[in-house]
Coordinates of C-alpha atoms in Angstrom, one line a residue:
X1 CA -40.0 23.2 -56.4
X2 CA -36.8 22.9 -55.1
X3 CA -33.5 25.7 -56.3
X4 CA -33.3 23.0 -59.5
X5 CA -34.0 23.5 -62.5
X6 CA -36.9 20.8 -62.3
X7 CA -37.2 20.9 -59.0
X8 CA -34.8 17.5 -58.7
X9 CA -32.6 16.6 -55.9
X10 CA -29.0 15.0 -56.6
X11 CA -28.4 11.2 -56.7
X12 CA -28.1 9.7 -53.0
X13 CA -24.5 9.6 -51.7
X14 CA -22.7 6.1 -51.5
X15 CA -20.4 4.6 -48.1
X16 CA -17.6 3.7 -49.0
X17 CA -18.3 -0.3 -48.3
X18 CA -21.0 0.0 -51.7
X19 CA -23.5 -1.2 -50.0
X20 CA -25.3 1.3 -48.2
X21 CA -26.7 4.8 -49.7
X22 CA -27.6 8.0 -47.5
X23 CA -28.7 11.3 -48.2
X24 CA -26.6 14.2 -48.6
X25 CA -28.2 16.8 -46.3
X26 CA -30.3 19.3 -47.1
X27 CA -31.2 18.3 -50.5
X28 CA -34.1 19.3 -52.7
X29 CA -35.9 21.4 -50.2
X30 CA -38.8 21.3 -49.9
X31 CA -40.0 24.8 -49.6
X32 CA -40.8 26.6 -53.1
X33 CA -38.4 29.5 -54.6
X34 CA -40.2 33.3 -55.4
X35 CA -40.4 33.0 -59.4
X36 CA -42.9 30.3 -60.9
X37 CA -40.6 28.3 -62.4
X38 CA -38.0 27.3 -58.9
X39 CA -35.1 28.5 -60.4
X40 CA -32.4 30.3 -58.0
X41 CA -30.1 33.1 -59.5
X42 CA -30.7 33.7 -62.9
X43 CA -27.0 35.5 -63.6
X44 CA -25.2 35.2 -66.1
X45 CA -21.9 33.1 -65.4
X46 CA -19.3 34.1 -63.4
X47 CA -22.0 37.0 -62.3
X48 CA -22.8 35.3 -58.3
X49 CA -26.9 34.3 -57.9
X50 CA -27.5 36.8 -55.7
X51 CA -31.0 37.2 -55.0
X52 CA -32.5 35.2 -57.7
X53 CA -34.9 33.1 -55.7
X54 CA -36.4 36.5 -55.0
X55 CA -35.7 38.6 -58.1
X56 CA -35.2 36.9 -61.4
X57 CA -33.1 40.8 -62.5
X58 CA -30.8 40.4 -59.2
X59 CA -28.2 38.5 -60.4
X60 CA -28.3 39.6 -64.1
X61 CA -27.2 43.2 -62.8
X62 CA -26.5 42.9 -59.3
X63 CA -23.1 43.1 -60.4
X64 CA -22.6 43.8 -63.3
X65 CA -20.0 47.1 -64.4
X66 CA -22.1 50.1 -66.8
X67 CA -19.4 48.3 -69.5
X68 CA -21.4 45.1 -69.4
X69 CA -25.2 46.2 -69.8
X70 CA -25.5 46.9 -73.2
X71 CA -24.9 42.9 -73.5
X72 CA -27.1 42.6 -70.4
X73 CA -30.5 44.7 -72.0
X74 CA -29.8 42.3 -75.5
X75 CA -29.5 39.5 -73.4
X76 CA -33.3 40.4 -71.4
X77 CA -34.4 41.5 -75.1
X78 CA -33.9 38.0 -76.3
X79 CA -35.8 37.0 -73.7
X80 CA -38.8 38.0 -73.3
X81 CA -38.9 37.7 -77.7
X82 CA -38.2 34.5 -77.7
X83 CA -41.7 32.7 -79.2
X84 CA -39.8 28.9 -78.8
X85 CA -40.4 25.8 -77.2
X86 CA -40.0 25.4 -73.8
X87 CA -37.0 25.9 -73.8
X88 CA -34.3 28.3 -75.5
X89 CA -31.6 26.1 -77.1
X90 CA -29.6 29.1 -79.6
X91 CA -29.7 31.0 -75.3
X92 CA -28.1 27.8 -73.6
X93 CA -26.1 27.3 -76.6
X94 CA -24.1 30.5 -75.9
X95 CA -24.1 30.1 -72.2
X96 CA -22.7 26.8 -72.8
X97 CA -19.9 28.5 -74.7
X98 CA -19.4 31.2 -73.0
X99 CA -18.9 29.4 -69.3
X100 CA -16.8 26.9 -71.5
X101 CA -14.4 29.9 -72.0
X102 CA -14.5 30.9 -68.2
X103 CA -12.2 27.8 -67.3
X104 CA -12.5 26.0 -64.4
X105 CA -12.4 26.9 -61.3
X106 CA -9.0 25.5 -61.3
X107 CA -7.9 28.3 -63.5
X108 CA -7.5 25.6 -66.5
X109 CA -8.8 27.3 -70.0
X110 CA -10.1 24.8 -72.2
X111 CA -7.5 24.5 -75.8
X112 CA -7.7 23.0 -78.9
X113 CA -6.8 19.3 -79.3
X114 CA -3.5 18.8 -81.1
X115 CA -2.0 16.3 -83.6
X116 CA -0.3 13.9 -80.9
X117 CA -3.2 14.4 -79.0
X118 CA -5.6 12.8 -81.8
X119 CA -3.1 10.3 -82.6
X120 CA -2.9 9.1 -78.6
X121 CA -7.0 8.9 -78.5
X122 CA -7.4 7.1 -81.9
X123 CA -4.6 4.6 -80.8
X124 CA -6.5 4.2 -77.1
X125 CA -9.2 3.5 -78.8
X126 CA -7.8 1.2 -81.4
X127 CA -6.0 -1.2 -78.7
X128 CA -9.7 -0.5 -76.3
X129 CA -10.9 -2.5 -78.8
X130 CA -8.7 -5.0 -79.3
X131 CA -8.3 -6.0 -75.1
X132 CA -12.6 -5.7 -76.0
X133 CA -12.9 -8.5 -78.6
X134 CA -11.5 -11.1 -75.4
X135 CA -13.8 -10.5 -73.3
X136 CA -17.7 -9.9 -75.0
X137 CA -18.9 -11.4 -78.3
X138 CA -20.8 -7.2 -78.8
X139 CA -18.5 -6.3 -82.0
X140 CA -17.2 -3.0 -82.4
X141 CA -18.7 -1.0 -82.0
X142 CA -17.0 2.4 -82.6
X143 CA -16.1 3.2 -86.1
X144 CA -14.2 6.1 -85.7
X145 CA -12.3 8.3 -82.3
X146 CA -12.2 11.2 -82.0
X147 CA -10.1 14.0 -79.3
X148 CA -12.5 17.0 -78.3
X149 CA -11.8 20.8 -76.4
X150 CA -14.3 21.3 -74.3
X151 CA -16.1 23.5 -76.4
X152 CA -17.0 20.6 -79.5
X153 CA -18.6 18.5 -76.8
X154 CA -20.5 21.0 -75.5
X155 CA -21.7 21.8 -80.0
X156 CA -22.0 17.5 -80.4
X157 CA -24.2 16.3 -76.9
X158 CA -26.9 19.7 -77.5
X159 CA -28.4 17.9 -79.2
X160 CA -29.1 15.0 -76.3
X161 CA -29.4 17.3 -74.0
X162 CA -32.5 18.0 -75.9
X163 CA -34.0 15.0 -77.0
X164 CA -33.0 14.2 -72.6
X165 CA -34.7 17.6 -71.8
X166 CA -37.4 18.8 -73.5
X167 CA -40.4 16.2 -73.2
X168 CA -39.2 17.3 -69.2
X169 CA -39.9 20.9 -69.6
X170 CA -42.2 20.9 -71.9
X171 CA -44.7 19.2 -70.0
X172 CA -43.5 21.6 -67.1
X173 CA -44.8 24.5 -68.5
X174 CA -47.9 23.2 -69.7
X175 CA -48.9 22.0 -66.5
X176 CA -48.3 25.8 -65.0
X177 CA -50.6 27.0 -68.1
X178 CA -53.0 24.9 -67.7
X179 CA -54.3 25.1 -63.9
X180 CA -55.2 29.2 -64.3
X181 CA -59.0 29.5 -64.4
X182 CA -60.9 30.1 -67.4
X183 CA -61.7 33.2 -66.3
X184 CA -58.1 34.1 -65.4
X185 CA -56.8 33.8 -68.6
X186 CA -58.1 36.7 -70.5
X187 CA -56.6 38.6 -67.7
X188 CA -53.3 36.3 -67.4
X189 CA -52.7 36.2 -71.2
X190 CA -50.1 38.3 -71.7
X191 CA -48.5 38.4 -67.8
X192 CA -48.6 34.4 -69.6
X193 CA -46.5 34.7 -72.9
X194 CA -44.6 36.9 -71.3
X195 CA -44.3 34.3 -68.1
X196 CA -43.1 31.5 -71.3
X197 CA -41.1 33.2 -73.3
X198 CA -38.9 33.8 -68.9
X199 CA -39.7 30.1 -69.0
X200 CA -37.5 29.3 -72.3
X201 CA -34.6 31.7 -71.4
X202 CA -34.4 30.7 -67.8
X203 CA -35.0 27.1 -68.4
X204 CA -31.7 27.6 -71.0
X205 CA -29.6 29.8 -69.4
X206 CA -29.7 26.9 -66.2
X207 CA -29.1 24.4 -68.2
X208 CA -26.6 26.3 -70.7
X209 CA -24.9 26.8 -67.3
X210 CA -25.2 22.9 -66.3
X211 CA -24.2 21.6 -70.4
X212 CA -20.4 24.5 -69.7
X213 CA -19.9 23.3 -65.9
X214 CA -20.2 19.6 -66.6
X215 CA -17.4 20.2 -70.1
X216 CA -15.2 20.7 -67.7
X217 CA -15.1 17.9 -66.4
X218 CA -16.2 14.6 -68.3
X219 CA -13.9 13.1 -70.2
X220 CA -16.0 11.1 -73.2
X221 CA -19.2 11.0 -74.3
X222 CA -21.1 8.4 -72.4
X223 CA -20.2 9.4 -68.6
X224 CA -24.4 9.5 -67.4
X225 CA -24.4 5.7 -69.1
X226 CA -26.5 7.4 -72.2
X227 CA -24.7 8.3 -75.8
X228 CA -24.3 11.7 -75.0
X229 CA -23.0 12.2 -78.6
X230 CA -23.1 11.3 -82.5
X231 CA -23.4 7.3 -82.5
X232 CA -20.4 5.7 -84.3
X233 CA -17.8 7.6 -82.4
X234 CA -15.9 6.6 -79.1
X235 CA -15.3 10.4 -78.6
X236 CA -12.8 11.5 -74.9
X237 CA -11.3 14.6 -73.8
X238 CA -7.4 14.8 -73.2
X239 CA -7.7 18.6 -71.3
X240 CA -9.9 17.2 -69.1
X241 CA -8.5 13.1 -69.0
X242 CA -5.2 15.5 -68.1
X243 CA -6.8 16.6 -64.9
X244 CA -8.8 13.7 -63.8
X245 CA -5.7 11.3 -63.7
X246 CA -2.7 15.0 -62.2
X247 CA -3.3 13.5 -57.9
X248 CA -3.4 9.4 -59.3
X249 CA 0.2 8.8 -59.9
X250 CA -0.8 6.4 -62.2
X251 CA 1.6 7.0 -65.9
X252 CA -0.7 9.0 -68.5
X253 CA -1.1 7.0 -71.2
X254 CA -2.8 3.9 -68.6
X255 CA -4.8 6.8 -67.6
X256 CA -6.5 7.6 -71.2
X257 CA -6.6 4.0 -71.8
X258 CA -7.9 1.9 -69.0
X259 CA -11.5 5.6 -70.2
X260 CA -10.3 3.9 -74.0
X261 CA -12.2 1.1 -72.5
X262 CA -15.2 2.1 -70.2
X263 CA -16.3 4.5 -73.6
X264 CA -15.7 1.6 -76.5
X265 CA -17.1 -0.7 -74.2
X266 CA -20.5 2.0 -74.3
X267 CA -20.0 2.1 -78.4
X268 CA -20.0 -1.2 -78.8
X269 CA -23.5 -2.0 -76.3
X270 CA -25.3 0.7 -77.1
X271 CA -24.3 0.5 -81.2
X272 CA -25.3 -3.4 -81.1
X273 CA -28.5 -3.2 -78.5
X274 CA -31.2 -1.3 -80.9
X275 CA -33.6 -1.0 -78.7
X276 CA -31.3 0.4 -75.2
X277 CA -32.0 3.4 -76.0
X278 CA -34.9 4.2 -76.7
X279 CA -36.0 2.6 -74.3
X280 CA -34.2 4.2 -71.6
X281 CA -35.2 8.0 -73.6
X282 CA -38.1 7.0 -73.6
X283 CA -38.6 6.3 -69.7
X284 CA -37.6 10.1 -69.2
X285 CA -40.3 10.8 -71.9
X286 CA -42.5 7.9 -69.4
X287 CA -41.1 10.3 -67.0
X288 CA -42.3 13.4 -68.0
X289 CA -46.2 12.4 -69.2
X290 CA -46.3 11.7 -65.0
X291 CA -45.7 14.7 -64.3
X292 CA -48.8 17.0 -62.9
X293 CA -49.5 19.9 -60.8
X294 CA -51.2 20.2 -57.1
X295 CA -53.7 23.3 -57.5
X296 CA -53.8 23.2 -54.0
X297 CA -51.9 26.4 -53.1
X298 CA -53.1 27.5 -56.6
X299 CA -56.8 27.8 -55.0
X300 CA -55.9 28.8 -51.8
X301 CA -54.5 32.3 -53.8
X302 CA -56.5 32.8 -56.4
X303 CA -59.7 32.5 -53.8
X304 CA -57.7 36.0 -51.9
X305 CA -57.3 37.5 -55.8
X306 CA -59.5 41.2 -56.3
X307 CA -59.8 40.6 -61.2
X308 CA -59.9 43.9 -60.8
X309 CA -55.9 44.9 -59.8
X310 CA -54.0 43.1 -62.0
X311 CA -50.2 43.5 -60.1
X312 CA -51.6 41.3 -57.7
X313 CA -52.1 38.2 -59.7
X314 CA -48.3 38.7 -60.9
X315 CA -47.3 38.7 -57.3
X316 CA -49.3 35.5 -57.5
X317 CA -47.3 34.2 -59.8
X318 CA -43.7 35.2 -58.7
X319 CA -44.3 33.9 -56.0
X320 CA -44.8 30.6 -56.7
X321 CA -48.3 29.1 -57.0
X322 CA -47.8 26.6 -58.9
X323 CA -46.0 22.9 -57.3
X324 CA -45.1 20.1 -59.9
X325 CA -46.1 16.7 -57.0
X326 CA -44.6 12.8 -58.0
X327 CA -46.8 10.8 -58.8
X328 CA -46.7 7.6 -59.3
X329 CA -46.6 7.0 -63.2
X330 CA -43.6 9.2 -62.2
X331 CA -41.8 6.9 -59.9
X332 CA -42.3 3.8 -62.3
X333 CA -40.4 5.7 -64.7
X334 CA -37.4 7.2 -62.9
X335 CA -37.4 3.1 -61.4
X336 CA -37.5 1.6 -65.1
X337 CA -35.0 4.3 -66.0
X338 CA -33.2 3.8 -62.6
X339 CA -32.9 0.2 -62.8
X340 CA -31.7 -0.1 -67.1
X341 CA -28.8 3.0 -66.3
X342 CA -27.3 0.2 -63.5
X343 CA -27.2 -2.0 -65.2
X344 CA -25.4 -0.7 -68.7
X345 CA -23.1 0.9 -66.3
X346 CA -22.2 -2.1 -64.3
X347 CA -21.4 -4.1 -67.6
X348 CA -19.3 -2.2 -68.6
X349 CA -18.1 -2.1 -65.1
X350 CA -18.1 -5.6 -65.2
X351 CA -15.8 -5.4 -68.4
X352 CA -13.8 -3.3 -68.8
X353 CA -12.3 -4.4 -65.6
X354 CA -12.4 -7.9 -67.2
X355 CA -9.5 -6.7 -69.9
X356 CA -7.4 -5.2 -67.9
X357 CA -7.5 -5.9 -64.8
X358 CA -3.7 -8.5 -67.1
X359 CA -2.9 -6.2 -68.8
X360 CA -2.2 -2.9 -66.5
X361 CA -0.8 -2.4 -63.0
X362 CA -3.5 1.0 -62.2
X363 CA -6.7 -1.3 -63.6
X364 CA -7.8 -1.9 -60.1
X365 CA -7.2 1.8 -59.1
X366 CA -9.2 2.9 -62.1
X367 CA -12.0 1.1 -61.3
X368 CA -12.0 2.1 -57.8
X369 CA -11.3 5.8 -58.8
X370 CA -13.7 5.8 -61.3
X371 CA -16.1 4.2 -58.3
X372 CA -15.3 6.6 -55.9
X373 CA -15.9 9.3 -59.1
X374 CA -19.9 8.8 -59.8
X375 CA -20.6 8.1 -55.5
X376 CA -19.8 10.5 -54.1
X377 CA -22.5 12.3 -56.3
X378 CA -19.4 13.7 -59.3
X379 CA -20.9 16.6 -61.9
X380 CA -23.0 14.3 -64.7
X381 CA -24.2 12.5 -61.8
X382 CA -25.7 15.9 -60.4
X383 CA -26.0 17.7 -63.6
X384 CA -27.9 14.7 -65.3
X385 CA -30.1 14.3 -61.5
X386 CA -30.9 18.8 -61.8
X387 CA -32.0 18.2 -65.2
X388 CA -34.4 15.9 -65.5
X389 CA -34.9 14.5 -62.1
X390 CA -32.9 10.4 -62.2
X391 CA -31.9 9.4 -59.3
X392 CA -29.7 6.5 -59.6
X393 CA -28.3 5.3 -56.9
X394 CA -24.2 3.8 -57.2
X395 CA -24.7 1.2 -55.1
X396 CA -26.7 -0.5 -57.6
X397 CA -24.0 0.2 -60.5
X398 CA -22.0 -2.1 -58.1
X399 CA -25.4 -4.5 -57.7
X400 CA -24.9 -4.5 -60.8
X401 CA -21.4 -5.0 -61.5
X402 CA -21.9 -8.2 -58.9
X403 CA -23.6 -9.3 -60.8
X404 CA -22.4 -9.4 -64.2
X405 CA -19.3 -10.5 -63.0
X406 CA -20.9 -13.9 -62.1
X407 CA -23.0 -14.3 -65.4
X408 CA -19.8 -15.0 -66.5
X409 CA -18.7 -17.4 -64.5
X410 CA -22.1 -19.6 -64.4
X411 CA -23.3 -18.5 -68.4
X412 CA -19.4 -17.3 -69.6
X413 CA -19.6 -14.4 -72.5
X414 CA -22.2 -15.7 -74.7
X415 CA -24.8 -16.6 -72.2
X416 CA -24.2 -13.1 -70.4
X417 CA -24.0 -11.0 -73.3
X418 CA -27.8 -13.0 -75.2
X419 CA -29.5 -11.0 -72.4
X420 CA -29.1 -8.3 -74.1
X421 CA -31.1 -9.4 -77.0
X422 CA -34.0 -9.0 -74.9
X423 CA -35.4 -5.9 -72.5
X424 CA -37.6 -9.4 -71.1
X425 CA -34.8 -11.1 -70.5
X426 CA -32.8 -8.5 -68.4
X427 CA -32.9 -8.2 -64.6
X428 CA -34.9 -6.6 -62.4
X429 CA -34.3 -4.4 -59.5
X430 CA -35.2 -7.2 -57.2
X431 CA -32.7 -9.6 -59.0
X432 CA -30.1 -6.8 -58.3
X433 CA -31.2 -7.0 -54.0
X434 CA -31.0 -11.0 -55.2
X435 CA -27.8 -11.4 -57.5
X436 CA -27.2 -15.3 -57.2
X437 CA -31.0 -16.3 -57.2
X438 CA -31.3 -15.0 -61.1
X439 CA -27.0 -16.0 -62.1
X440 CA -28.7 -19.7 -61.0
X441 CA -32.3 -19.4 -61.8
X442 CA -32.6 -22.2 -65.0
X443 CA -32.9 -21.3 -67.7
X444 CA -35.7 -20.6 -70.3
X445 CA -34.2 -24.4 -73.2
X446 CA -35.7 -23.4 -76.6
X447 CA -34.3 -26.3 -78.0
X448 CA -36.7 -29.3 -76.9
X449 CA -39.3 -26.7 -78.9
X450 CA -37.0 -26.4 -81.8
X451 CA -36.0 -30.0 -82.8
X452 CA -40.3 -30.4 -81.8
X453 CA -41.0 -27.2 -84.2
X454 CA -38.6 -28.4 -87.2
X455 CA -39.5 -32.4 -87.4
X456 CA -43.7 -31.1 -87.4
X457 CA -42.7 -28.7 -91.0
X458 CA -40.4 -31.8 -92.1
X459 CA -43.4 -34.2 -91.4
X460 CA -45.6 -32.2 -92.9
X461 CA -43.3 -30.8 -96.0
X462 CA -43.3 -34.9 -96.6
X463 CA -47.4 -34.7 -96.7
X464 CA -47.2 -32.3 -99.0
X465 CA -45.2 -33.9 -101.2
X466 CA -46.9 -37.8 -100.8
X467 CA -49.9 -35.1 -101.8
X468 CA -48.6 -34.0 -104.6
X469 CA -47.3 -37.2 -105.9
X470 CA -50.7 -39.1 -105.5
X471 CA -52.5 -36.0 -107.9
X472 CA -50.2 -36.8 -111.0

């Protein structure tokens, strides 16, 4: 496992031309860390992280002053007493909120959203929805527009993070607990119970930290291409929008409106394509089902263990004897997820540009800014990759956007958006490699079949009427 929560690397980086992706250096190292769950330092937010891989308590206590020891021991007690699911979500929420309260690296603290900011967001979403009416056949999907603080974003999105992360964390924990030989289960039972409690806390701590950091940078509820907020709500974060547009040289109202267009476009797609959400989340669960544990290292370690020496077993468990391995099932699930997310993001990019281009002088610049933000392995992509292992290639987003734009030219808005009626109608990964081939491929024409069925039904109706007359 790598030094990320579930042992996953980060998304590859895209060069400026967007045609070839390249890997960042030193991603997802292969060497397992010296603790059974593969976590880096477990320190409290801002506590550093020194020594975390070798000693999970070092980061918690190493740089702490005496006044903080009481809180640290209280947290340790919570970790050891946890008996819930694979992730301690109470701890995750607490740490995320504390991370938000500390502010971002540039010193900006979270603030409550004022009345004027709420009104500005509502007006921007209303106008964005009006503009989108002319460029897509999908009706509005936002029943309300909300302006969130960072803390409110954490509260609103944690239920969806739970839905995304729990299947993976549960499978990882089950895989780790199932590989120990039966003859060692009794001896290791108490230790494994403690490991499960610690694992749930470690997952919760790492996820809470990641979500808290992400809350300082996201501008809405759909930054990762998934609906993280409640259905029907288009949400923007005024404080983060201000930071996003700070150095762009673009009027703040244009920045807000462009981001409102993106949020409202996502809302339309997820509200009126009923199978899309379950399709994406199902791919995550499919990935989790494919997780397996490589027992080769376990077998080597167990062969050298002295059953009469429990401390040796504990040292082996803490030494990272459990290593998950990639499987064909995982790779297939990730491929489906990556393609679907690329299609979602590509559609939003194309539709938003079509709506913004005639009306916003900064449309081209804003579009490129968003693309570079995604291509540079931005916070949303990195956090999502870290938490569930998704590597979404930004190059695919550009390809998908080109394909949707070409479909608009060739088939019109209705023909383009009609492809969302069923997942089997959507372009595949190979179609993204050859968008022209997909765009100009002969479409299935059901008109003749419908005509034949109609004539058959009409003929059957006349026969039934004739039989009825004869029986009188």
